[in-house]
Amino acid sequence: MFRHVVLFTWSETATEEQKAAVATELGRLPGIIPEIRAYAVGADAGVNPGNHEFAVVADFDSLDDYLVYRDHPAHQAVIAEHVKPILASRAAVQFVV
């Protein structure tokens, strides 16, 4: 299995509506991109100071399936229309599980 983890911190001007739209739109991707095997998105629980504000964990059967997701037009649209406009920072890692 191939896992993709991405963490976002939002800009100071990001609204609650914009943050919710990111979660909603990302949450639609498993119904659009069949290569996704498992998918979890969510806001940080606020337990530890200094954390990123939002996370995505996605599992795929292979690196090739991850690349389909990465480059899929629906995924790219969510990034362009919802994530980038409110993004302050991003961290990501991919690894074999």
Tab-separated table of C-alpha atoms in Angstrom:
chain	number	residue	atom	x	y	z
A	1	MET	CA	0.000	0.000	0.000
A	2	PHE	CA	1.136	3.537	-0.742
A	3	ARG	CA	0.210	6.330	1.687
A	4	HIS	CA	0.043	10.086	1.084
A	5	VAL	CA	-0.137	12.471	4.054
A	6	VAL	CA	-0.507	16.220	3.646
A	7	LEU	CA	-0.819	18.924	6.307
A	8	PHE	CA	-2.132	22.437	5.772
A	9	THR	CA	-1.991	25.644	7.758
A	10	TRP	CA	-4.497	28.252	6.659
A	11	SER	CA	-3.897	31.935	6.066
A	12	GLU	CA	-5.028	34.391	8.723
A	13	THR	CA	-7.729	35.636	6.359
A	14	ALA	CA	-9.248	32.174	5.748
A	15	THR	CA	-12.902	32.059	6.752
A	16	GLU	CA	-14.677	29.168	8.439
A	17	GLU	CA	-16.758	28.776	5.280
A	18	GLN	CA	-13.623	28.426	3.150
A	19	LYS	CA	-12.126	25.874	5.534
A	20	ALA	CA	-15.358	23.875	5.515
A	21	ALA	CA	-15.435	23.961	1.711
A	22	VAL	CA	-11.959	22.386	1.594
A	23	ALA	CA	-13.151	19.494	3.748
A	24	THR	CA	-16.343	19.082	1.737
A	25	GLU	CA	-14.666	19.175	-1.651
A	26	LEU	CA	-11.801	16.874	-0.658
A	27	GLY	CA	-14.349	14.499	0.871
A	28	ARG	CA	-15.996	14.102	-2.538
A	29	LEU	CA	-12.850	12.804	-4.199
A	30	PRO	CA	-13.182	9.123	-3.168
A	31	GLY	CA	-16.459	9.002	-5.108
A	32	ILE	CA	-14.757	10.460	-8.171
A	33	ILE	CA	-11.317	8.808	-8.163
A	34	PRO	CA	-11.624	5.014	-7.886
A	35	GLU	CA	-7.897	4.536	-7.232
A	36	ILE	CA	-8.365	5.875	-3.684
A	37	ARG	CA	-8.531	2.906	-1.260
A	38	ALA	CA	-8.907	4.827	2.007
A	39	TYR	CA	-9.272	8.552	2.606
A	40	ALA	CA	-9.502	10.637	5.745
A	41	VAL	CA	-9.596	14.418	6.012
A	42	GLY	CA	-10.088	16.623	9.033
A	43	ALA	CA	-9.262	19.679	11.059
A	44	ASP	CA	-6.684	19.467	13.824
A	45	ALA	CA	-8.229	18.648	17.209
A	46	GLY	CA	-6.461	21.601	18.817
A	47	VAL	CA	-4.773	19.534	21.510
A	48	ASN	CA	-1.167	20.620	20.856
A	49	PRO	CA	-0.071	24.156	20.029
A	50	GLY	CA	1.886	24.661	16.839
A	51	ASN	CA	0.209	21.887	14.842
A	52	HIS	CA	-0.907	22.293	11.271
A	53	GLU	CA	-4.628	23.011	11.004
A	54	PHE	CA	-5.838	20.345	8.591
A	55	ALA	CA	-4.751	16.890	7.414
A	56	VAL	CA	-5.365	14.501	4.548
A	57	VAL	CA	-4.368	10.832	4.717
A	58	ALA	CA	-4.917	8.846	1.542
A	59	ASP	CA	-4.077	5.220	0.785
A	60	PHE	CA	-3.568	3.658	-2.628
A	61	ASP	CA	-2.723	0.185	-3.891
A	62	SER	CA	0.364	1.491	-5.683
A	63	LEU	CA	2.490	4.498	-6.536
A	64	ASP	CA	0.817	4.565	-9.947
A	65	ASP	CA	-2.604	4.846	-8.319
A	66	TYR	CA	-1.340	7.732	-6.177
A	67	LEU	CA	-0.096	9.478	-9.320
A	68	VAL	CA	-3.555	9.129	-10.883
A	69	TYR	CA	-5.000	10.856	-7.798
A	70	ARG	CA	-2.288	13.511	-7.689
A	71	ASP	CA	-2.848	14.506	-11.301
A	72	HIS	CA	-6.602	13.917	-11.525
A	73	PRO	CA	-8.482	16.992	-12.784
A	74	ALA	CA	-10.997	16.844	-9.913
A	75	HIS	CA	-8.196	16.809	-7.329
A	76	GLN	CA	-6.339	19.593	-9.099
A	77	ALA	CA	-9.542	21.668	-9.205
A	78	VAL	CA	-10.034	21.348	-5.439
A	79	ILE	CA	-6.461	22.476	-4.886
A	80	ALA	CA	-6.751	25.434	-7.251
A	81	GLU	CA	-10.229	26.587	-6.225
A	82	HIS	CA	-10.343	25.824	-2.501
A	83	VAL	CA	-6.939	25.042	-0.992
A	84	LYS	CA	-4.516	27.492	-2.609
A	85	PRO	CA	-6.631	30.609	-2.007
A	86	ILE	CA	-6.395	30.106	1.794
A	87	LEU	CA	-3.097	28.232	2.121
A	88	ALA	CA	-0.334	29.587	4.357
A	89	SER	CA	1.843	26.452	4.454
A	90	ARG	CA	1.852	22.834	3.374
A	91	ALA	CA	3.840	19.758	4.335
A	92	ALA	CA	3.538	16.348	2.698
A	93	VAL	CA	5.066	12.897	2.695
A	94	GLN	CA	4.444	9.714	0.753
A	95	PHE	CA	5.589	6.275	1.904
A	96	VAL	CA	5.021	2.569	1.523
A	97	VAL	CA	2.913	0.999	4.278
